[in-house]
Coordinates of C-alpha atoms in Angstrom, one line a residue:
M1 CA 106.8 -46.9 78.9
T2 CA 108.5 -44.1 76.9
T3 CA 108.7 -40.5 78.1
Q4 CA 106.1 -39.4 75.6
Q5 CA 103.6 -42.1 76.8
I6 CA 104.1 -41.1 80.4
L7 CA 103.5 -37.4 79.5
A8 CA 100.4 -38.3 77.5
F9 CA 98.9 -40.3 80.4
A10 CA 99.9 -37.5 82.8
V11 CA 98.2 -34.7 80.7
I12 CA 95.0 -36.7 80.3
A13 CA 94.9 -37.6 84.0
A14 CA 95.5 -34.0 85.1
M15 CA 92.8 -32.8 82.7
M16 CA 90.3 -35.3 84.0
A17 CA 91.1 -34.3 87.6
V18 CA 90.4 -30.6 86.8
F19 CA 87.2 -31.5 85.0
I20 CA 86.0 -33.3 88.1
W21 CA 87.2 -30.5 90.4
D22 CA 84.8 -28.3 88.4
R23 CA 86.3 -24.9 89.4
F24 CA 86.9 -23.7 85.8
R25 CA 84.7 -23.8 82.8
Y26 CA 85.1 -26.9 80.6
D27 CA 86.2 -25.2 77.4
V28 CA 89.0 -23.3 79.3
V29 CA 90.2 -26.6 80.8
A30 CA 90.3 -28.3 77.5
C31 CA 92.2 -25.5 75.8
C32 CA 94.7 -25.4 78.7
A33 CA 95.2 -29.2 78.3
L34 CA 95.8 -28.7 74.6
V35 CA 98.4 -26.0 75.1
L36 CA 100.2 -28.1 77.8
A37 CA 100.2 -31.2 75.5
V38 CA 101.7 -29.1 72.6
A39 CA 104.3 -27.6 75.0
L40 CA 105.3 -31.0 76.2
G41 CA 105.5 -32.3 72.6
V42 CA 102.8 -34.9 73.1
V43 CA 100.7 -33.2 70.4
P44 CA 102.6 -32.1 67.3
T45 CA 102.2 -28.4 66.6
D46 CA 100.9 -29.1 63.1
Q47 CA 98.1 -31.2 64.7
A48 CA 97.2 -28.8 67.5
F49 CA 94.1 -27.4 65.8
S50 CA 93.1 -30.5 63.9
G51 CA 90.1 -31.0 66.2
F52 CA 88.4 -27.9 64.7
S53 CA 88.0 -29.8 61.4
D54 CA 87.0 -33.1 63.0
D55 CA 83.7 -34.7 62.0
I56 CA 82.4 -34.8 65.5
V57 CA 82.6 -31.0 65.9
I58 CA 80.6 -30.6 62.7
I59 CA 78.0 -33.2 63.7
V60 CA 77.4 -31.7 67.1
G61 CA 77.2 -28.1 65.9
S62 CA 74.9 -29.1 63.1
A63 CA 72.7 -31.2 65.3
L64 CA 72.2 -28.3 67.7
V65 CA 71.0 -26.1 64.8
V66 CA 68.7 -28.8 63.5
S67 CA 67.2 -29.3 66.9
A68 CA 66.6 -25.6 67.2
G69 CA 64.9 -25.5 63.8
V70 CA 62.6 -28.4 64.8
A71 CA 61.7 -26.6 68.1
R72 CA 61.0 -23.3 66.3
S73 CA 58.7 -25.0 63.8
G74 CA 55.9 -25.6 66.4
I75 CA 55.4 -29.1 65.2
V76 CA 56.6 -30.4 68.5
D77 CA 53.9 -28.5 70.4
L78 CA 51.3 -29.7 68.0
A79 CA 52.4 -33.4 68.4
I80 CA 52.4 -33.2 72.2
K81 CA 48.9 -31.6 72.3
K82 CA 47.5 -34.1 69.8
F83 CA 48.9 -37.4 71.0
F84 CA 49.9 -36.8 74.7
P85 CA 47.6 -34.1 76.0
N86 CA 47.5 -35.6 79.6
L87 CA 51.1 -36.7 79.9
D88 CA 52.1 -34.3 82.7
T89 CA 54.2 -36.3 85.2
L90 CA 58.0 -36.6 85.0
H91 CA 58.1 -40.4 85.0
T92 CA 55.6 -40.9 82.2
Q93 CA 57.2 -38.2 80.1
L94 CA 60.6 -39.5 80.7
A95 CA 59.5 -43.1 79.9
L96 CA 58.0 -42.0 76.6
L97 CA 61.1 -39.9 75.6
M98 CA 63.6 -42.7 76.4
I99 CA 61.6 -45.4 74.6
V100 CA 61.1 -43.3 71.4
V101 CA 64.8 -42.2 71.4
A102 CA 66.0 -45.8 71.9
V103 CA 63.8 -47.3 69.1
L104 CA 64.7 -44.5 66.7
S105 CA 68.4 -45.0 67.5
A106 CA 68.3 -48.6 66.4
F107 CA 67.6 -47.6 62.8
I108 CA 68.9 -44.0 62.4
K109 CA 71.9 -42.2 63.6
N110 CA 71.4 -41.9 67.4
I111 CA 72.4 -38.2 67.5
G112 CA 69.6 -37.6 64.9
A113 CA 67.1 -39.4 67.1
L114 CA 68.2 -37.3 70.0
A115 CA 68.0 -34.0 68.1
I116 CA 64.4 -34.8 67.1
M117 CA 63.3 -35.4 70.6
M118 CA 65.2 -32.7 72.5
P119 CA 62.6 -30.0 71.8
V120 CA 59.9 -32.4 73.2
A121 CA 62.0 -32.7 76.3
F122 CA 62.1 -29.0 76.8
Q123 CA 58.3 -28.7 76.4
F124 CA 57.7 -31.6 78.8
A125 CA 60.1 -29.9 81.3
K126 CA 58.1 -26.7 81.1
K127 CA 54.8 -28.6 81.5
S128 CA 55.9 -30.6 84.5
G129 CA 57.9 -27.8 86.1
A130 CA 61.1 -30.0 86.2
S131 CA 64.5 -29.0 85.0
P132 CA 65.4 -30.1 81.5
S133 CA 68.5 -31.7 83.0
K134 CA 66.3 -34.4 84.4
Y135 CA 65.4 -35.4 80.8
L136 CA 68.3 -34.8 78.6
M137 CA 71.0 -37.0 80.1
P138 CA 68.7 -40.1 80.4
M139 CA 67.7 -39.5 76.8
A140 CA 71.3 -39.3 75.7
F141 CA 72.1 -42.6 77.5
S142 CA 68.9 -44.2 76.0
A143 CA 70.2 -43.2 72.5
L144 CA 73.4 -45.0 73.2
L145 CA 71.6 -48.1 74.4
G146 CA 69.2 -48.1 71.5
G147 CA 72.1 -48.1 69.1
L148 CA 73.2 -51.5 70.4
M149 CA 70.1 -53.2 69.0
T150 CA 71.1 -53.4 65.3
Q151 CA 74.2 -53.5 63.2
I152 CA 73.6 -50.0 61.8
G153 CA 72.6 -48.5 65.2
T154 CA 76.1 -47.4 66.1
S155 CA 79.6 -47.3 64.6
P156 CA 81.2 -50.0 66.9
N157 CA 78.7 -52.6 65.7
I158 CA 79.6 -51.9 62.1
V159 CA 83.3 -52.1 62.8
V160 CA 83.1 -55.2 64.9
S161 CA 81.1 -56.9 62.1
R162 CA 83.9 -56.2 59.7
I163 CA 86.5 -57.6 62.2
R164 CA 84.5 -60.8 62.5
E165 CA 84.3 -61.2 58.8
E166 CA 88.1 -60.8 58.5
L167 CA 88.6 -63.4 61.2
T168 CA 86.0 -66.0 60.3
G169 CA 84.8 -65.1 56.8
Q170 CA 81.3 -64.4 58.2
S171 CA 80.1 -61.0 59.3
F172 CA 77.5 -60.3 62.0
T173 CA 74.1 -59.7 60.4
M174 CA 71.7 -56.8 60.9
F175 CA 69.8 -58.4 63.9
D176 CA 72.6 -60.5 65.4
F177 CA 73.0 -57.6 67.9
T178 CA 69.3 -57.5 68.7
P179 CA 69.1 -60.1 71.6
M180 CA 71.8 -58.4 73.6
G181 CA 70.7 -54.9 72.6
V182 CA 67.1 -55.4 73.7
I183 CA 68.2 -56.9 77.0
L184 CA 70.6 -54.1 77.8
C185 CA 68.1 -51.4 76.5
L186 CA 65.3 -52.7 78.7
V187 CA 67.6 -53.0 81.8
G188 CA 69.1 -49.6 81.1
I189 CA 65.9 -47.7 80.5
T190 CA 64.3 -49.3 83.6
F191 CA 67.3 -48.1 85.7
L192 CA 67.2 -44.6 84.2
L193 CA 63.5 -44.3 84.9
F194 CA 63.8 -45.1 88.6
F195 CA 67.2 -43.6 89.3
H196 CA 67.0 -40.4 87.2
W197 CA 67.1 -38.5 90.6
L198 CA 70.8 -39.1 90.6
V199 CA 71.0 -36.3 88.0
P200 CA 70.9 -33.0 89.8
S201 CA 68.5 -30.3 88.7
R202 CA 70.6 -27.9 86.7
T203 CA 70.0 -24.8 84.8
K204 CA 72.0 -23.6 81.8
E205 CA 74.9 -21.7 83.2
N206 CA 75.4 -19.3 80.2
H207 CA 72.0 -17.6 80.5
S208 CA 71.5 -15.0 77.9
I209 CA 70.3 -11.5 78.6
E210 CA 67.2 -12.4 76.5
E211 CA 66.2 -15.1 79.1
A212 CA 66.8 -12.7 82.0
V213 CA 64.3 -10.1 80.6
E214 CA 61.5 -12.4 79.7
I215 CA 58.2 -10.5 79.8
K216 CA 55.5 -12.5 81.6
N217 CA 52.3 -10.4 81.0
Y218 CA 51.8 -9.4 77.4
T219 CA 48.3 -8.6 76.4
S220 CA 47.3 -9.5 72.9
E221 CA 44.1 -9.8 70.8
V222 CA 43.3 -12.8 68.6
M223 CA 40.4 -13.5 66.3
V224 CA 38.6 -16.9 65.8
T225 CA 38.3 -17.6 62.1
A226 CA 36.7 -20.3 60.0
Q227 CA 40.0 -22.1 59.9
S228 CA 40.6 -22.0 63.7
T229 CA 40.7 -25.4 65.4
V230 CA 38.8 -24.1 68.4
L231 CA 35.8 -22.9 66.4
E232 CA 32.6 -23.9 68.3
K233 CA 34.7 -25.2 71.2
R234 CA 35.0 -24.0 74.8
L235 CA 37.3 -21.2 75.8
G236 CA 38.9 -23.5 78.3
E237 CA 40.1 -25.8 75.5
L238 CA 41.8 -22.8 73.9
L239 CA 43.6 -21.8 77.1
K240 CA 44.8 -25.4 77.6
L241 CA 47.1 -24.9 74.6
G242 CA 49.0 -22.3 76.7
D243 CA 49.8 -24.9 79.4
G244 CA 48.4 -22.7 82.2
E245 CA 50.5 -19.7 81.3
V246 CA 47.8 -17.7 79.5
I247 CA 44.6 -16.3 80.8
A248 CA 41.7 -14.6 79.0
N249 CA 40.7 -11.1 80.0
A250 CA 37.6 -10.9 77.9
V251 CA 35.8 -12.2 74.8
L252 CA 34.4 -9.6 72.4
R253 CA 31.5 -10.6 70.2
G254 CA 30.3 -7.8 68.0
T255 CA 29.7 -4.9 70.3
A256 CA 29.2 -7.1 73.4
R257 CA 32.0 -7.7 75.9
M258 CA 31.6 -11.2 77.5
A259 CA 33.1 -12.6 80.7
P260 CA 35.8 -15.2 79.9
F261 CA 34.1 -18.2 81.5
P262 CA 35.9 -21.5 80.6
D263 CA 32.7 -23.0 79.2
L264 CA 32.0 -20.1 76.8
S265 CA 31.6 -21.5 73.2
L266 CA 33.8 -19.6 70.7
R267 CA 32.2 -18.5 67.5
E268 CA 33.6 -17.1 64.2
N269 CA 34.9 -13.5 64.4
D270 CA 35.0 -13.6 68.2
I271 CA 38.0 -11.6 69.5
V272 CA 39.7 -13.0 72.6
M273 CA 41.9 -10.8 74.8
L274 CA 44.7 -13.0 76.1
E275 CA 47.5 -12.3 78.6
G276 CA 50.7 -14.3 79.1
P277 CA 54.3 -14.7 78.0
S278 CA 55.0 -14.3 74.3
K279 CA 56.1 -17.9 73.8
A280 CA 52.9 -19.2 75.4
L281 CA 50.8 -16.8 73.3
D282 CA 52.5 -18.0 70.2
R283 CA 51.7 -21.6 71.1
I284 CA 48.1 -20.8 71.3
V285 CA 48.0 -18.7 68.1
S286 CA 49.9 -21.2 66.0
N287 CA 48.2 -24.4 67.4
A288 CA 44.7 -23.0 67.3
K289 CA 45.2 -21.2 64.0
L290 CA 44.0 -17.9 65.3
Q291 CA 44.4 -14.5 63.6
L292 CA 46.4 -11.8 65.4
S293 CA 45.4 -8.2 65.5
G294 CA 46.6 -6.0 62.7
K295 CA 46.6 -6.0 58.9
P296 CA 48.3 -8.8 56.9
L297 CA 51.6 -7.6 55.6
T298 CA 52.0 -8.0 51.8
G299 CA 53.8 -6.5 48.9
E300 CA 56.5 -3.9 49.6
Q301 CA 55.6 -4.0 53.3
A302 CA 56.7 -7.6 53.5
Q303 CA 60.0 -7.3 51.7
G304 CA 62.3 -9.9 53.1
D305 CA 61.1 -12.2 55.9
I306 CA 58.5 -11.0 58.5
I307 CA 59.8 -10.8 62.0
S308 CA 58.3 -9.8 65.4
V309 CA 60.5 -7.8 67.9
E310 CA 60.0 -6.6 71.4
A311 CA 60.7 -2.9 72.1
I312 CA 60.4 -0.4 74.9
I313 CA 58.8 2.9 74.3
S314 CA 61.3 5.6 75.5
Q315 CA 60.5 9.0 77.0
E316 CA 61.4 10.6 73.6
S317 CA 59.2 8.3 71.5
P318 CA 56.5 10.0 69.4
L319 CA 54.3 7.0 70.1
K320 CA 53.9 8.2 73.7
G321 CA 50.4 9.5 74.5
L322 CA 48.9 8.1 71.3
S323 CA 46.9 5.0 70.5
A324 CA 47.5 2.4 67.8
K325 CA 44.3 3.4 66.1
E326 CA 45.4 7.0 66.0
L327 CA 48.9 6.0 64.7
A328 CA 47.5 3.6 62.0
L329 CA 50.9 1.9 61.9
S330 CA 49.7 -0.9 59.6
Y331 CA 48.9 1.6 56.8
T332 CA 51.5 4.3 57.4
R333 CA 54.6 2.3 58.2
G334 CA 53.7 -1.3 57.4
V335 CA 54.0 -2.7 60.9
N336 CA 51.4 -4.3 63.2
L337 CA 51.1 -3.9 67.0
L338 CA 50.7 -7.5 68.3
A339 CA 50.9 -7.2 72.0
I340 CA 51.6 -4.7 74.9
S341 CA 53.0 -5.2 78.4
R342 CA 52.8 -2.5 81.1
H343 CA 54.6 -3.2 84.3
G344 CA 52.4 -3.8 87.3
E345 CA 49.1 -3.3 85.4
R346 CA 46.6 -5.7 83.8
L347 CA 45.4 -4.1 80.6
K348 CA 41.6 -4.2 80.0
E349 CA 41.3 -2.0 76.9
R350 CA 41.6 -3.1 73.3
L351 CA 45.0 -2.7 71.8
G352 CA 43.9 -0.2 69.2
S353 CA 42.3 2.1 71.8
L354 CA 45.0 1.8 74.5
T355 CA 47.1 5.0 75.0
L356 CA 50.7 4.1 74.8
A357 CA 53.0 5.3 77.6
A358 CA 56.8 5.5 78.2
G359 CA 58.1 2.2 79.6
D360 CA 55.5 0.1 77.8
V361 CA 56.9 -3.0 76.1
I362 CA 55.3 -3.7 72.8
V363 CA 55.6 -6.4 70.1
L364 CA 55.8 -5.1 66.6
Q365 CA 55.5 -7.2 63.5
G366 CA 57.1 -6.1 60.2
S367 CA 59.7 -6.7 57.6
R368 CA 63.3 -7.5 58.7
K369 CA 64.5 -5.0 56.1
T370 CA 62.5 -2.0 57.4
M371 CA 62.2 -2.7 61.1
P372 CA 65.6 -1.1 62.2
T373 CA 64.5 2.2 60.5
I374 CA 61.1 2.1 62.2
M375 CA 62.7 1.4 65.6
Q376 CA 65.0 4.4 65.1
D377 CA 62.2 6.7 63.8
F378 CA 60.0 6.0 66.8
S379 CA 62.8 6.1 69.4
L380 CA 62.1 2.5 70.5
L381 CA 64.6 0.5 72.5
P382 CA 65.0 -3.1 71.3
L383 CA 64.6 -5.5 74.2
A384 CA 68.0 -7.3 74.4
Q385 CA 68.1 -7.5 70.6
R386 CA 65.7 -10.3 70.7
E387 CA 63.2 -11.5 68.2
V388 CA 60.0 -13.3 69.3
L389 CA 58.0 -16.0 67.6
L390 CA 54.6 -14.4 68.1
G391 CA 53.2 -13.5 64.6
T392 CA 56.1 -15.0 62.6
R393 CA 55.5 -17.3 59.7
R394 CA 56.8 -20.9 60.1
R395 CA 56.9 -23.9 57.9
A396 CA 55.9 -26.6 60.3
F397 CA 56.9 -29.7 58.4
I398 CA 59.9 -28.5 56.5
P399 CA 62.4 -28.9 59.4
L400 CA 61.3 -32.5 59.9
I401 CA 61.5 -33.2 56.1
I402 CA 65.1 -31.7 56.1
L403 CA 66.1 -33.9 59.0
A404 CA 64.5 -37.0 57.5
L405 CA 66.3 -36.4 54.2
A406 CA 69.6 -36.0 56.1
M407 CA 69.2 -39.3 58.0
A408 CA 68.0 -41.1 54.9
A409 CA 71.1 -39.9 53.0
T410 CA 73.3 -41.4 55.7
A411 CA 71.3 -44.6 55.9
V412 CA 71.7 -45.4 52.2
S413 CA 75.3 -44.1 52.1
L414 CA 74.6 -41.2 49.8
A415 CA 76.5 -38.9 52.1
P416 CA 78.6 -39.2 55.3
V417 CA 77.0 -38.1 58.6
P418 CA 78.9 -34.8 59.0
V419 CA 78.1 -33.7 55.4
A420 CA 74.4 -34.7 55.7
F421 CA 73.9 -32.9 59.1
F422 CA 75.8 -29.8 57.9
A423 CA 73.5 -29.7 54.8
A424 CA 70.5 -30.1 57.1
A425 CA 71.6 -27.2 59.3
L426 CA 72.2 -25.1 56.2
G427 CA 68.7 -26.1 54.9
M428 CA 67.2 -24.7 58.1
V429 CA 68.5 -21.3 57.1
V430 CA 67.9 -21.5 53.4
F431 CA 64.2 -22.4 53.9
R432 CA 63.9 -19.9 56.7
C433 CA 63.1 -22.4 59.4
I434 CA 65.4 -20.5 61.6
P435 CA 66.7 -16.9 61.3
L436 CA 70.4 -16.4 60.6
T437 CA 70.8 -14.7 64.0
D438 CA 69.3 -17.7 65.8
F439 CA 71.5 -20.0 63.7
Y440 CA 74.6 -18.7 65.4
K441 CA 72.9 -18.6 68.8
S442 CA 72.0 -22.3 68.4
V443 CA 75.6 -23.3 67.8
D444 CA 77.0 -23.7 71.4
G445 CA 80.4 -22.2 71.0
P446 CA 81.9 -23.4 74.3
I447 CA 80.9 -27.0 73.6
L448 CA 82.5 -27.0 70.2
V449 CA 85.7 -25.4 71.4
M450 CA 85.9 -28.0 74.2
L451 CA 85.5 -30.8 71.6
A452 CA 88.0 -29.3 69.2
A453 CA 90.6 -28.9 71.9
L454 CA 90.1 -32.4 73.4
I455 CA 90.3 -34.4 70.2
P456 CA 94.1 -34.0 69.6
V457 CA 94.8 -34.4 73.4
S458 CA 92.8 -37.7 73.5
D459 CA 94.4 -38.8 70.3
S460 CA 97.8 -38.6 71.9
L461 CA 97.2 -42.0 73.5
R462 CA 97.2 -43.5 70.0
T463 CA 99.9 -41.5 68.5
T464 CA 102.4 -42.1 71.4
G465 CA 101.6 -45.8 71.4
G466 CA 99.8 -45.6 74.8
S467 CA 96.8 -47.5 73.5
D468 CA 99.0 -50.3 72.2
L469 CA 100.6 -50.4 75.6
I470 CA 97.2 -50.8 77.3
A471 CA 96.3 -53.5 74.8
G472 CA 99.4 -55.5 75.6
W473 CA 98.8 -55.4 79.3
L474 CA 95.2 -56.4 78.7
G475 CA 96.2 -59.5 76.7
E476 CA 98.6 -60.7 79.4
V477 CA 96.1 -60.4 82.2
A478 CA 93.1 -61.8 80.3
A479 CA 95.1 -64.9 79.3
T480 CA 95.1 -66.0 83.0
L481 CA 91.4 -65.6 83.6
P482 CA 88.3 -67.8 83.1
A483 CA 86.0 -67.1 80.2
W484 CA 83.6 -64.8 82.3
G485 CA 86.6 -62.9 83.8
A486 CA 88.3 -62.4 80.4
L487 CA 84.9 -61.2 79.0
G488 CA 84.4 -58.8 81.8
L489 CA 87.9 -57.4 81.5
I490 CA 87.5 -56.8 77.8
L491 CA 84.1 -55.1 78.4
I492 CA 85.4 -52.9 81.3
T493 CA 88.6 -51.9 79.4
A494 CA 86.5 -50.9 76.3
M495 CA 84.3 -48.8 78.5
A496 CA 87.3 -47.1 80.1
V497 CA 89.2 -46.4 76.9
T498 CA 86.2 -45.1 74.8
P499 CA 86.1 -41.6 76.4
F500 CA 89.7 -41.0 75.2
L501 CA 89.4 -42.7 71.8
N502 CA 86.8 -42.5 69.2
N503 CA 84.4 -45.4 69.8
A504 CA 85.1 -46.9 66.4
A505 CA 88.9 -46.5 67.1
T506 CA 88.3 -48.4 70.4
V507 CA 86.9 -51.3 68.5
L508 CA 89.7 -51.2 66.0
V509 CA 92.3 -51.4 68.8
M510 CA 90.4 -53.8 71.2
G511 CA 88.7 -56.1 68.7
P512 CA 91.6 -58.0 67.2
I513 CA 93.2 -58.4 70.7
A514 CA 90.0 -59.8 72.1
A515 CA 89.5 -62.2 69.2
S516 CA 93.1 -63.3 69.2
F517 CA 93.4 -64.3 72.9
A518 CA 89.8 -65.8 72.7
T519 CA 91.1 -68.1 69.9
S520 CA 94.4 -68.8 71.8
L521 CA 92.3 -69.9 74.8
G522 CA 90.1 -72.1 72.7
F523 CA 87.0 -69.9 72.9
K524 CA 84.8 -68.7 70.1
P525 CA 85.4 -65.1 69.4
E526 CA 81.8 -63.8 69.0
A527 CA 81.1 -63.1 72.6
F528 CA 84.4 -61.2 73.0
L529 CA 83.8 -59.1 69.9
M530 CA 80.3 -58.3 71.2
A531 CA 81.8 -57.3 74.5
V532 CA 84.1 -54.9 72.7
A533 CA 81.1 -53.4 70.8
I534 CA 79.0 -53.0 73.9
G535 CA 81.8 -51.4 75.9
A536 CA 82.6 -49.0 73.1
G537 CA 79.0 -48.1 72.6
C538 CA 78.2 -47.5 76.3
D539 CA 80.1 -44.4 77.2
F540 CA 78.1 -43.0 80.1
L541 CA 81.0 -41.5 82.2
T542 CA 81.9 -38.3 80.4
P543 CA 80.3 -35.7 78.2
V544 CA 83.0 -36.0 75.5
G545 CA 83.2 -39.7 74.7
H546 CA 80.2 -39.7 72.4
Q547 CA 78.5 -36.9 70.5
C548 CA 75.1 -37.7 72.1
N549 CA 76.5 -36.9 75.6
T550 CA 78.1 -33.7 74.2
L551 CA 74.9 -32.6 72.5
V552 CA 73.0 -32.4 75.8
F553 CA 75.9 -31.0 77.9
G554 CA 75.3 -27.3 77.3
P555 CA 71.5 -27.3 77.0
G556 CA 71.2 -29.4 80.2
G557 CA 73.6 -27.0 82.1
Y558 CA 75.5 -30.1 83.3
K559 CA 78.8 -30.2 85.0
F560 CA 81.5 -32.7 84.0
S561 CA 81.0 -34.6 87.3
D562 CA 77.3 -35.1 86.7
Y563 CA 77.9 -37.8 84.1
P564 CA 79.5 -40.4 86.4
R565 CA 76.8 -39.7 89.0
L566 CA 74.3 -41.4 86.8
G567 CA 76.6 -43.1 84.3
L568 CA 78.8 -45.1 86.7
P569 CA 76.1 -47.1 88.4
L570 CA 74.5 -47.6 84.9
S571 CA 77.9 -48.8 83.6
V572 CA 78.2 -51.3 86.5
L573 CA 74.7 -52.6 85.8
I574 CA 75.5 -53.0 82.1
I575 CA 78.6 -55.0 83.0
L576 CA 76.8 -57.2 85.5
V577 CA 74.0 -58.0 83.0
S578 CA 76.2 -58.2 79.9
I579 CA 78.6 -61.0 81.0
P580 CA 76.0 -63.7 81.8
A581 CA 73.8 -62.6 78.9
L582 CA 76.7 -62.8 76.5
L583 CA 77.7 -66.3 77.7
Y584 CA 74.1 -67.4 77.2
V585 CA 73.4 -65.7 73.8
W586 CA 76.9 -66.3 72.4
P587 CA 78.4 -69.4 74.1
V588 CA 82.2 -69.4 74.1
A589 CA 82.6 -73.2 74.0

């Protein structure tokens, strides 16, 4: 071993030890490792920041934005309510999510499949009361397993097909991978379903101030219209859309005030007074197609996009002591009062008649262009600079169409994956599926910095010749083993190397070695090439070896050490199942 190779192995070993120690934040550790590698000469200075332009950083950042756009559209809530209204236990929810992600990953980019289903996981988590961390890591692992089922499911399968063609003149076909992929997918999903408890319940560490000041008791008025989906249905069915977070205080029919009994049939022009968090109120309003209180904003009042913001009425506010009816905000200032929250008090009066007081939290709807001026004129304090979804216009199917176009472009090779996903993220902003402010919030900065710092550090194994050294040792040892032992060694080594090399690079390094010593021992190479593809495609041990693992790292609030807790036993199971299955499906003799 050369000095540079020793230093490269030492830096990576030290970095992994600090990751597992988990005393410092992951992005800081990665940046320190990068600086150390540059100082030792392991990473050239002109390559120190090459990771920031790497495709993986673009893919992960873009996928986070696309996932946020899909979540904001409300289409996820609609699909859950329509197709799975009674799916409320963690096991059934997790089974559905993993199966859907795995099947989608067989035919589209697995990170795209994961991005589609992540908003569903968050809704399921809220419905069942479980932490999102219980869903996200098993889903990421299912995406990796699903990619094993077809030639286009994952990059290692494509690369190993090319290597076989170069060696034998015949490439693997689209569904040559299916028998092994289906076996491993079924075994892996079954394991994840019954052993998901190995993943600890985590919460996102970097909680924003917006999450800390969530208001739980907004009171709002909604009207049942001819277009409402709950017309002539019971009030209880309307409240189900709020997942138990919303209650009805009263139903107003003409001049009559009716008690909110669950079996009360809703009629056109009924006004329902609802109380609950703004997100739950928004789910009810958007899914049931109800009309919020206030005058529709048009013309000059609606210049730019319509937004809804939360604000606190200060002691100096001219709104104090007046009612919305007296203020006539819709006509005089072009804003609507959508909801009110008063600490420690359940509001019974209608919004228009309620006298506003200092300390009340209100939701105002208006133009993004004029809202700052209105807030200043009325001495309103914005609540954590946060916008809310209640009352905002959303294009339900456009985010899904954008994502579908991006994945179709990659499938037919019109655009590479990073370009397609970057364009999809940009499309979310251009078509106003997600506000520009939320765009930057969706891009998880610490995750992207960690990835960008790790890429040149990990690549030092290749540039210093460390990966070639490992390959040489591997060939010497494997030559003395029986077929099943050599197959297992290839598989284990590919799994171990993948976190530090790109999975496609792992196949490029390991594939020719596996095929050459298989041929020298008189074995057919197919099983050994498949073992390399499986090992490179099954990185369950770290959050950085595959972009699917990285994508859920921040949103799940995981620690680095959480991945081997679930991933190590899964990896062992995959190895134990793969070796006999490979020898049966692809005989070596």
